[in-house]
Amino acid sequence: MSLDTASLREADRRFVWHPFTQMRSWCAESQVVIAAGEGCELIDTDGKRYLDGVSSLWANLHGHRHPRLDAAVADQAGKISHGTMLGLANVPATELAERLVGLAPGRLQKVFYAGDGACAVEIAVKMAFEYWSLRGETGRDLFLKLDEAYHGDTIGAVSVGGIDLFHRIFGPLLFPTIAAPTPNAYRRPHDLTPEGYEELATAAMESAVAEHARRLAAVVIEPRIQAAAGMLTHPPGYLRRVREACDRHDVLLIVDEVATGFGRTGPMFSCEAEGVEPDLMTLGKGLTGGYLTLSAVLASDGVYDAFLGEPDEGRTFYHGHTYTGNPLAAAVALANLDVFEEESVLGGLAPKVEAMRRGLAERVAPHPHAGDVRQLGMMAGIELVADRASKDPFPVSRQVGNRICARAVEHGVIMRPLGDILVLMPPLATSIEQIERLVEVTGVCIDEELG
Ligand code: PMP
């Protein structure tokens, strides 16, 4: 196959169906074809460089072509790239489980592997459901989620999601859930203060847990920020109150750290910031530093022990994938954790987070169409609105978010919006200068598009 850009574009249009993409629009446009990466930059087939402003879909942490991670892949490939975990253990998956248990909140003592974030959520949901059944409580068939929740695209993950645009069509296939209001106050009713709304949303979650306690298998939640909902930050203390409600009413808590895990919000795992220990925790994306597809569910001993029994007792968790615990992915995940230690990654985050905060406050927030600017750690969202006072959105047909991100490509920055919410989520390794450039280009493109 030729490596020239034109023929690659042509082949892509002819043969590839892209995720989350209206292919008619895609095929009508001239697309960037990435050939390589280096540090926090992507390099296209013509040699043009772009800042990776969304960490290659919120996955990359330490940059591309990191020598430590590259070496881990090569080294493991020199031993074995894949072996099944059905009936066999393997070296890196075993070592990784031990390391993850050492890092995670104390209650989480067992690691179950999968490939993608959605699979991890699917597994956690199945584990929670079966846990209650094994304890003789067969009526625990409901999950509580937040409005606008997003946990991935398999049917179980979609069931515990709530983004209408993605999920409405699959309604007839989904299992029923209870939804509590998202506690982010930006789109609160007019007659409420932000604090008043946050308290109301928190109380609504608490009473939903109380009301449905006997039927709830688990509460499923992203900790402290709902990323795909548009970087909807939660008020401090909300997650803690979810944990307390679950404890009061004997309901499991599933915390989805697929997007927030591995330092994105500041601490290694977002739930640590509130001292919350979930019963089940899902990991993905950054688990391998953004190199290979690997996800995991971390489970408490309480959950795990319920599945123990004799082979004929029906307590086996019948779930697994061909690539569960893939050694190549596990080896690079181990190297990812090494880099966190060797480069003191978490310790170096504060000035970067501050550079992003300052840049957004000075360069972006004053724009008359910047309705709300939200940030937690290295995750930020800029909600663009047609009218700041009324918070009215732009018509979908204007494609404001997509058009701004297309302009950013011209300026050498890769971004991807969520509707008209611009997302900045660069690798943790992004330098302060690169963060300043990312914010500046964002501001320039908003100005160019919206005046
Ligand atoms: N959970 C959360 C919180 C996510 O943000 C995502 C993906 N953006 C997923 C689960 C699904 O992960 P994956 O795309 O790897 O299936």
Coordinates of C-alpha atoms and ligand atoms in Angstrom, one line a residue:
M1 CA 0.0 0.0 0.0
S2 CA 1.2 3.5 -0.8
L3 CA 2.0 5.8 2.0
D4 CA 1.2 9.0 0.3
T5 CA -1.4 11.2 1.9
A6 CA -3.8 11.3 -1.0
S7 CA -4.1 7.6 -1.5
L8 CA -4.3 7.0 2.2
R9 CA -7.2 9.4 2.4
E10 CA -8.9 7.8 -0.5
A11 CA -8.5 4.3 1.0
D12 CA -9.8 5.6 4.3
R13 CA -12.9 6.9 2.6
R14 CA -13.5 3.7 0.7
F15 CA -12.9 1.2 3.4
V16 CA -13.1 2.6 6.9
W17 CA -16.2 3.4 9.1
H18 CA -15.1 5.8 11.8
P19 CA -16.5 5.8 15.4
F20 CA -18.9 8.5 16.5
T21 CA -18.7 10.0 13.0
Q22 CA -21.2 11.0 10.3
M23 CA -19.4 9.3 7.5
R24 CA -21.0 11.5 4.8
S25 CA -19.5 14.6 6.3
W26 CA -16.2 12.8 6.9
C27 CA -15.9 11.7 3.3
A28 CA -16.6 15.2 2.1
E29 CA -13.7 16.7 4.0
S30 CA -10.0 16.4 3.8
Q31 CA -8.8 14.5 6.8
V32 CA -5.5 14.5 8.7
V33 CA -3.7 11.1 8.5
I34 CA -1.5 10.5 11.5
A35 CA 1.7 8.6 10.8
A36 CA 3.7 9.1 14.0
G37 CA 3.9 10.8 17.4
E38 CA 6.6 12.3 19.5
G39 CA 6.2 13.5 23.0
C40 CA 2.9 15.4 23.2
E41 CA 2.8 16.0 19.4
L42 CA 1.2 14.0 16.6
I43 CA 2.8 14.0 13.1
D44 CA 0.8 13.6 10.0
T45 CA 1.8 11.9 6.7
D46 CA 3.1 15.3 5.4
G47 CA 5.3 15.8 8.4
K48 CA 3.1 18.5 10.0
R49 CA 3.1 18.5 13.8
Y50 CA 0.0 19.0 16.0
L51 CA -0.3 19.3 19.8
D52 CA -2.3 16.3 21.1
G53 CA -4.8 18.4 22.9
V54 CA -7.1 15.5 23.9
S55 CA -4.4 12.9 24.7
S56 CA -5.5 10.7 21.8
L57 CA -9.0 10.4 23.3
W58 CA -8.1 10.9 27.0
A59 CA -5.6 8.0 27.0
N60 CA -2.1 9.2 26.6
L61 CA -0.3 10.3 29.7
H62 CA 3.5 10.6 29.3
G63 CA 3.6 11.4 25.6
H64 CA 4.0 9.3 22.5
R65 CA 7.2 7.3 21.9
H66 CA 8.1 7.4 25.6
P67 CA 11.4 5.4 25.7
R68 CA 10.3 3.5 28.9
L69 CA 6.9 2.5 27.4
D70 CA 8.4 1.7 24.0
A71 CA 11.0 -0.5 25.6
A72 CA 8.3 -2.3 27.7
V73 CA 6.4 -3.2 24.5
A74 CA 9.5 -4.4 22.7
D75 CA 10.8 -6.3 25.7
Q76 CA 7.5 -8.1 26.3
A77 CA 7.1 -8.8 22.6
G78 CA 10.5 -10.6 22.8
K79 CA 8.9 -12.9 25.3
I80 CA 5.3 -13.4 24.4
S81 CA 2.6 -11.0 23.1
H82 CA -0.5 -12.9 24.1
G83 CA -1.5 -15.9 26.2
T84 CA -4.9 -16.7 27.6
M85 CA -5.9 -16.1 31.2
L86 CA -8.5 -18.9 31.0
G87 CA -6.6 -21.7 32.8
L88 CA -3.3 -19.9 32.9
A89 CA -1.6 -17.0 34.7
N90 CA 0.9 -14.8 33.1
V91 CA 3.8 -12.7 34.4
P92 CA 2.9 -9.1 33.7
A93 CA -0.8 -9.4 34.4
T94 CA 0.0 -10.9 37.8
E95 CA 2.5 -8.2 38.6
L96 CA 0.2 -5.5 37.4
A97 CA -2.7 -6.7 39.6
E98 CA -0.4 -6.5 42.6
R99 CA 0.7 -3.0 41.8
L100 CA -2.8 -1.8 41.1
V101 CA -4.1 -3.2 44.4
G102 CA -1.2 -1.4 46.1
L103 CA -2.2 1.9 44.6
A104 CA -6.0 1.8 44.7
P105 CA -8.2 2.6 47.7
G106 CA -7.7 -0.1 50.4
R107 CA -11.0 -1.8 50.1
L108 CA -10.2 -2.9 46.5
Q109 CA -8.2 -6.1 46.6
K110 CA -8.9 -8.0 43.4
V111 CA -8.3 -7.2 39.7
F112 CA -10.4 -8.5 36.8
Y113 CA -9.1 -7.5 33.4
A114 CA -10.8 -6.6 30.1
G115 CA -10.0 -4.6 27.0
D116 CA -11.9 -1.4 26.8
G117 CA -13.5 1.0 29.3
A118 CA -17.0 0.0 28.3
C119 CA -16.2 -3.7 28.9
A120 CA -14.9 -2.8 32.4
V121 CA -18.2 -1.0 33.1
E122 CA -20.2 -3.9 31.7
I123 CA -18.3 -6.3 33.9
A124 CA -18.8 -4.2 37.1
V125 CA -22.5 -4.0 36.4
K126 CA -22.7 -7.8 35.9
M127 CA -20.6 -8.4 39.1
A128 CA -22.9 -6.1 41.1
F129 CA -26.0 -7.8 39.9
E130 CA -24.7 -11.3 40.4
Y131 CA -23.3 -10.4 43.8
W132 CA -26.8 -9.7 45.2
S133 CA -28.2 -12.7 43.6
L134 CA -25.5 -14.9 45.2
R135 CA -26.4 -13.4 48.5
G136 CA -30.0 -14.5 48.0
E137 CA -31.3 -11.0 47.1
T138 CA -32.6 -11.7 43.6
G139 CA -34.7 -8.5 43.4
R140 CA -31.7 -6.2 43.1
D141 CA -32.1 -5.4 39.4
L142 CA -31.8 -1.6 39.3
F143 CA -28.8 0.7 39.0
L144 CA -28.8 4.4 39.9
K145 CA -27.0 6.6 37.5
L146 CA -26.7 10.4 36.9
D147 CA -28.4 12.3 34.2
E148 CA -26.0 12.8 31.2
A149 CA -23.9 9.9 32.5
Y150 CA -21.5 8.3 30.0
H151 CA -19.8 5.0 30.7
G152 CA -19.2 3.6 27.2
D153 CA -21.0 2.1 24.2
T154 CA -21.8 -1.6 25.0
I155 CA -25.5 -2.2 25.8
G156 CA -24.9 -2.6 29.5
A157 CA -22.7 0.6 29.6
V158 CA -25.3 2.4 27.6
S159 CA -28.0 1.3 30.0
V160 CA -26.2 3.1 32.8
G161 CA -25.6 6.1 30.6
G162 CA -27.9 9.0 29.9
I163 CA -26.7 11.0 27.0
D164 CA -29.8 11.3 24.8
L165 CA -28.0 11.9 21.5
F166 CA -26.0 8.6 21.9
H167 CA -28.5 6.5 23.7
R168 CA -32.1 7.3 22.7
I169 CA -32.2 5.0 19.7
F170 CA -31.2 2.0 21.8
G171 CA -33.9 2.5 24.4
P172 CA -35.8 -0.7 23.6
L173 CA -32.6 -2.7 24.2
L174 CA -31.6 -1.2 27.6
F175 CA -32.3 -2.4 31.1
P176 CA -34.3 0.0 33.3
T177 CA -32.4 2.3 35.6
I178 CA -33.0 5.2 38.0
A179 CA -31.5 8.6 37.2
A180 CA -30.5 11.3 39.7
P181 CA -29.8 14.8 38.6
T182 CA -26.3 15.8 37.8
P183 CA -25.1 18.1 40.6
N184 CA -23.4 20.6 38.2
A185 CA -25.2 23.9 38.7
Y186 CA -24.6 25.6 35.3
R187 CA -27.9 24.6 33.8
R188 CA -29.9 24.9 37.0
P189 CA -33.4 26.3 37.1
H190 CA -33.5 30.1 37.1
D191 CA -34.8 30.5 40.6
L192 CA -32.0 28.6 42.3
T193 CA -28.6 29.7 43.5
P194 CA -25.7 27.4 42.5
E195 CA -25.4 26.2 46.1
G196 CA -29.2 25.8 46.4
Y197 CA -29.2 23.7 43.3
E198 CA -26.3 21.5 44.3
E199 CA -27.9 20.8 47.6
L200 CA -31.2 19.9 45.9
A201 CA -29.4 17.6 43.5
T202 CA -27.5 15.9 46.3
A203 CA -30.7 15.4 48.3
A204 CA -32.4 14.0 45.2
M205 CA -29.7 11.4 44.9
E206 CA -29.9 10.5 48.6
S207 CA -33.7 10.1 48.5
A208 CA -33.5 8.0 45.3
V209 CA -31.0 5.7 47.0
A210 CA -33.3 5.5 50.0
E211 CA -36.5 5.0 48.0
H212 CA -35.1 2.2 45.8
A213 CA -32.7 0.7 48.2
R214 CA -34.2 -2.8 48.2
R215 CA -34.0 -3.0 44.4
L216 CA -30.7 -1.2 43.8
A217 CA -27.7 -3.3 42.9
A218 CA -25.4 -0.3 42.7
V219 CA -24.9 3.3 42.1
V220 CA -22.7 3.9 39.1
I221 CA -20.9 7.2 39.0
E222 CA -17.9 9.1 37.5
P223 CA -16.0 10.6 40.5
R224 CA -16.1 14.4 40.8
I225 CA -16.5 15.2 37.1
Q226 CA -18.6 13.8 34.3
A227 CA -16.2 13.9 31.4
A228 CA -18.2 13.0 28.3
A229 CA -21.2 14.9 29.6
G230 CA -19.1 18.0 28.9
M231 CA -16.7 18.1 31.8
L232 CA -19.5 18.6 34.3
T233 CA -17.8 19.1 37.6
H234 CA -19.5 18.1 40.9
P235 CA -19.4 20.1 44.1
P236 CA -16.9 19.0 46.7
G237 CA -18.3 16.5 49.0
Y238 CA -20.9 15.1 46.6
L239 CA -19.1 11.8 46.0
R240 CA -18.7 11.4 49.8
R241 CA -22.4 11.8 50.2
V242 CA -23.0 9.2 47.5
R243 CA -20.8 6.7 49.4
E244 CA -22.6 7.5 52.7
A245 CA -26.0 7.0 51.1
C246 CA -24.8 3.6 49.7
D247 CA -23.5 2.6 53.1
R248 CA -26.7 3.7 54.9
H249 CA -28.9 1.6 52.6
D250 CA -26.6 -1.3 51.8
V251 CA -26.1 -0.5 48.1
L252 CA -22.8 -1.1 46.2
L253 CA -20.9 1.8 44.7
I254 CA -19.3 1.5 41.3
V255 CA -16.9 4.3 40.6
D256 CA -15.9 4.7 36.9
E257 CA -12.4 6.0 36.8
V258 CA -11.9 5.2 33.1
A259 CA -11.5 8.9 32.2
T260 CA -10.5 10.3 35.6
G261 CA -8.0 7.7 36.7
F262 CA -4.2 8.0 36.5
G263 CA -3.7 11.6 37.7
R264 CA -6.1 13.4 35.3
T265 CA -7.8 15.2 38.2
G266 CA -4.7 15.5 40.4
P267 CA -4.5 12.4 42.6
M268 CA -3.9 9.0 41.1
F269 CA -7.6 8.2 41.3
S270 CA -10.2 10.9 41.6
C271 CA -12.2 9.2 44.4
E272 CA -9.1 9.6 46.6
A273 CA -9.7 13.3 46.8
E274 CA -12.8 12.6 48.9
G275 CA -11.4 9.6 50.8
V276 CA -14.0 7.5 49.1
E277 CA -13.5 3.7 48.7
P278 CA -15.8 2.2 46.1
D279 CA -16.9 -1.5 46.1
L280 CA -16.0 -1.7 42.4
M281 CA -13.8 0.6 40.4
T282 CA -13.3 0.6 36.6
L283 CA -10.0 1.6 34.9
G284 CA -9.1 2.0 31.3
K285 CA -7.7 4.6 28.9
G286 CA -4.6 5.8 30.9
L287 CA -4.0 2.3 32.4
T288 CA -1.4 1.6 29.7
G289 CA -0.3 5.2 29.4
G290 CA -2.4 5.4 26.3
Y291 CA -0.4 2.7 24.5
L292 CA -2.6 -0.4 24.3
T293 CA -6.1 -1.4 25.0
L294 CA -6.5 -2.7 28.5
S295 CA -9.1 -2.1 31.2
A296 CA -9.7 -3.5 34.6
V297 CA -12.3 -3.8 37.3
L298 CA -11.0 -3.6 40.8
A299 CA -13.3 -5.4 43.3
S300 CA -13.5 -5.4 47.1
D301 CA -13.0 -8.6 49.0
G302 CA -16.7 -8.4 50.0
V303 CA -17.8 -8.6 46.4
Y304 CA -15.1 -11.2 45.4
D305 CA -15.8 -13.5 48.3
A306 CA -19.5 -13.8 47.4
F307 CA -18.4 -15.6 44.2
L308 CA -16.4 -18.3 46.0
G309 CA -17.8 -21.8 46.2
E310 CA -17.6 -25.3 44.9
P311 CA -17.7 -25.8 41.1
D312 CA -21.3 -27.0 41.2
E313 CA -22.6 -24.2 43.4
G314 CA -23.1 -21.8 40.5
R315 CA -20.9 -19.1 42.0
T316 CA -18.5 -18.8 39.1
F317 CA -18.4 -15.4 37.3
Y318 CA -18.9 -16.5 33.7
H319 CA -17.4 -13.6 31.9
G320 CA -14.1 -13.3 30.0
H321 CA -12.6 -12.1 26.7
T322 CA -10.0 -13.6 24.5
Y323 CA -7.5 -10.8 25.3
T324 CA -8.3 -10.6 29.0
G325 CA -5.1 -9.7 30.8
N326 CA -3.1 -9.5 27.6
P327 CA 0.7 -9.6 28.5
L328 CA 1.8 -7.0 26.1
A329 CA -0.7 -4.5 27.4
A330 CA -0.1 -5.5 31.0
A331 CA 3.7 -5.0 30.5
V332 CA 3.2 -1.5 29.2
A333 CA 0.8 -0.8 32.0
L334 CA 3.5 -1.7 34.5
A335 CA 5.9 0.6 32.7
N336 CA 3.3 3.3 32.9
L337 CA 3.2 3.0 36.7
D338 CA 7.0 3.0 36.7
V339 CA 7.0 6.4 34.9
F340 CA 4.6 7.8 37.4
E341 CA 7.2 7.0 40.1
E342 CA 10.4 7.7 38.2
E343 CA 9.3 11.1 36.9
S344 CA 7.2 12.1 39.9
V345 CA 4.4 12.8 37.6
L346 CA 1.7 13.6 40.2
G347 CA 4.1 15.9 42.1
G348 CA 4.7 17.9 38.9
L349 CA 1.1 18.5 38.0
A350 CA 0.1 21.5 40.1
P351 CA 1.9 24.2 38.0
K352 CA 0.5 22.7 34.8
V353 CA -3.0 22.7 36.3
E354 CA -2.5 26.3 37.4
A355 CA -1.2 27.3 33.9
M356 CA -4.3 25.9 32.4
R357 CA -6.6 27.6 34.9
R358 CA -4.8 31.0 34.5
G359 CA -4.8 30.7 30.7
L360 CA -8.5 29.8 30.5
A361 CA -9.4 32.5 33.0
E362 CA -7.5 35.2 31.1
R363 CA -7.8 34.2 27.5
V364 CA -11.0 32.2 27.1
A365 CA -13.5 32.9 30.0
P366 CA -13.9 36.7 29.1
H367 CA -15.2 35.8 25.6
P368 CA -18.9 36.8 25.4
H369 CA -19.8 33.3 24.0
A370 CA -17.9 31.4 26.7
G371 CA -20.9 30.4 28.9
D372 CA -19.0 28.3 31.4
V373 CA -15.4 27.2 31.8
R374 CA -15.0 24.2 34.0
Q375 CA -11.8 22.5 35.1
L376 CA -10.7 19.7 37.4
G377 CA -7.0 19.0 37.3
M378 CA -5.9 18.5 33.7
M379 CA -9.4 18.2 32.4
A380 CA -11.2 21.2 31.1
G381 CA -14.4 22.0 29.2
I382 CA -15.5 25.3 27.6
E383 CA -19.2 25.5 27.1
L384 CA -20.0 27.9 24.2
V385 CA -23.4 29.5 24.1
A386 CA -25.3 31.8 21.7
D387 CA -26.3 34.0 24.6
R388 CA -24.5 34.1 27.9
A389 CA -27.4 35.5 29.9
S390 CA -30.0 33.0 28.8
K391 CA -27.4 30.2 28.2
D392 CA -29.2 29.4 25.0
P393 CA -27.1 27.1 22.8
F394 CA -26.1 27.7 19.2
P395 CA -28.3 25.8 16.7
V396 CA -26.9 22.4 16.0
S397 CA -26.6 23.2 12.3
R398 CA -23.9 25.8 13.1
Q399 CA -21.6 23.0 14.3
V400 CA -19.7 25.6 16.4
G401 CA -17.7 23.1 18.3
N402 CA -16.7 21.1 15.2
R403 CA -15.8 24.2 13.3
I404 CA -13.6 25.6 16.1
C405 CA -11.8 22.3 16.3
A406 CA -11.3 22.3 12.5
R407 CA -9.7 25.7 12.8
A408 CA -7.5 24.4 15.6
V409 CA -6.1 21.8 13.2
E410 CA -5.0 24.6 10.9
H411 CA -3.2 26.1 13.9
G412 CA -1.5 22.8 14.7
V413 CA -3.7 21.6 17.6
I414 CA -5.8 18.5 17.7
M415 CA -9.0 19.0 19.8
R416 CA -12.3 17.2 19.8
P417 CA -15.5 18.9 21.0
L418 CA -18.5 17.4 22.8
G419 CA -21.2 19.3 20.9
D420 CA -20.4 23.0 21.6
I421 CA -18.2 22.2 24.6
L422 CA -14.5 22.4 23.7
V423 CA -12.5 19.8 25.6
L424 CA -8.9 20.4 26.7
M425 CA -7.3 17.2 28.1
P426 CA -3.7 17.1 27.1
P427 CA -1.3 14.4 28.2
L428 CA 0.0 14.9 31.8
A429 CA 3.5 15.3 30.2
T430 CA 2.5 18.4 28.3
S431 CA 4.8 21.3 29.2
I432 CA 3.6 24.6 30.6
E433 CA 4.6 26.3 27.3
Q434 CA 2.5 23.7 25.4
I435 CA -0.5 24.2 27.7
E436 CA -0.2 28.0 27.2
R437 CA -0.1 27.4 23.4
L438 CA -3.1 25.0 23.6
V439 CA -5.1 27.7 25.5
E440 CA -4.0 30.5 23.2
V441 CA -4.9 28.5 20.0
T442 CA -8.3 27.7 21.6
G443 CA -8.9 31.4 22.2
V444 CA -7.8 32.4 18.7
C445 CA -10.1 29.8 17.1
I446 CA -13.1 30.9 19.3
D447 CA -12.3 34.5 18.2
E448 CA -12.0 33.5 14.5
E449 CA -15.3 31.5 14.6
L450 CA -17.4 33.7 16.8
G451 CA -15.8 37.1 16.6
Ligands
PMP1 N1 -16.3 5.4 31.1 C1 -15.9 6.6 30.9 C2 -16.1 7.6 32.1 C3 -15.5 7.1 29.7 O1 -15.2 8.4 29.5 C4 -15.4 6.2 28.6 C5 -14.9 6.6 27.3 N2 -14.8 7.9 27.0 C6 -15.7 4.9 28.9 C7 -16.1 4.5 30.1 C8 -15.6 3.8 27.8 O2 -14.3 3.5 27.5 P1 -13.9 2.9 26.1 O3 -14.1 4.0 25.1 O4 -12.5 2.5 26.3 O5 -14.8 1.7 25.9

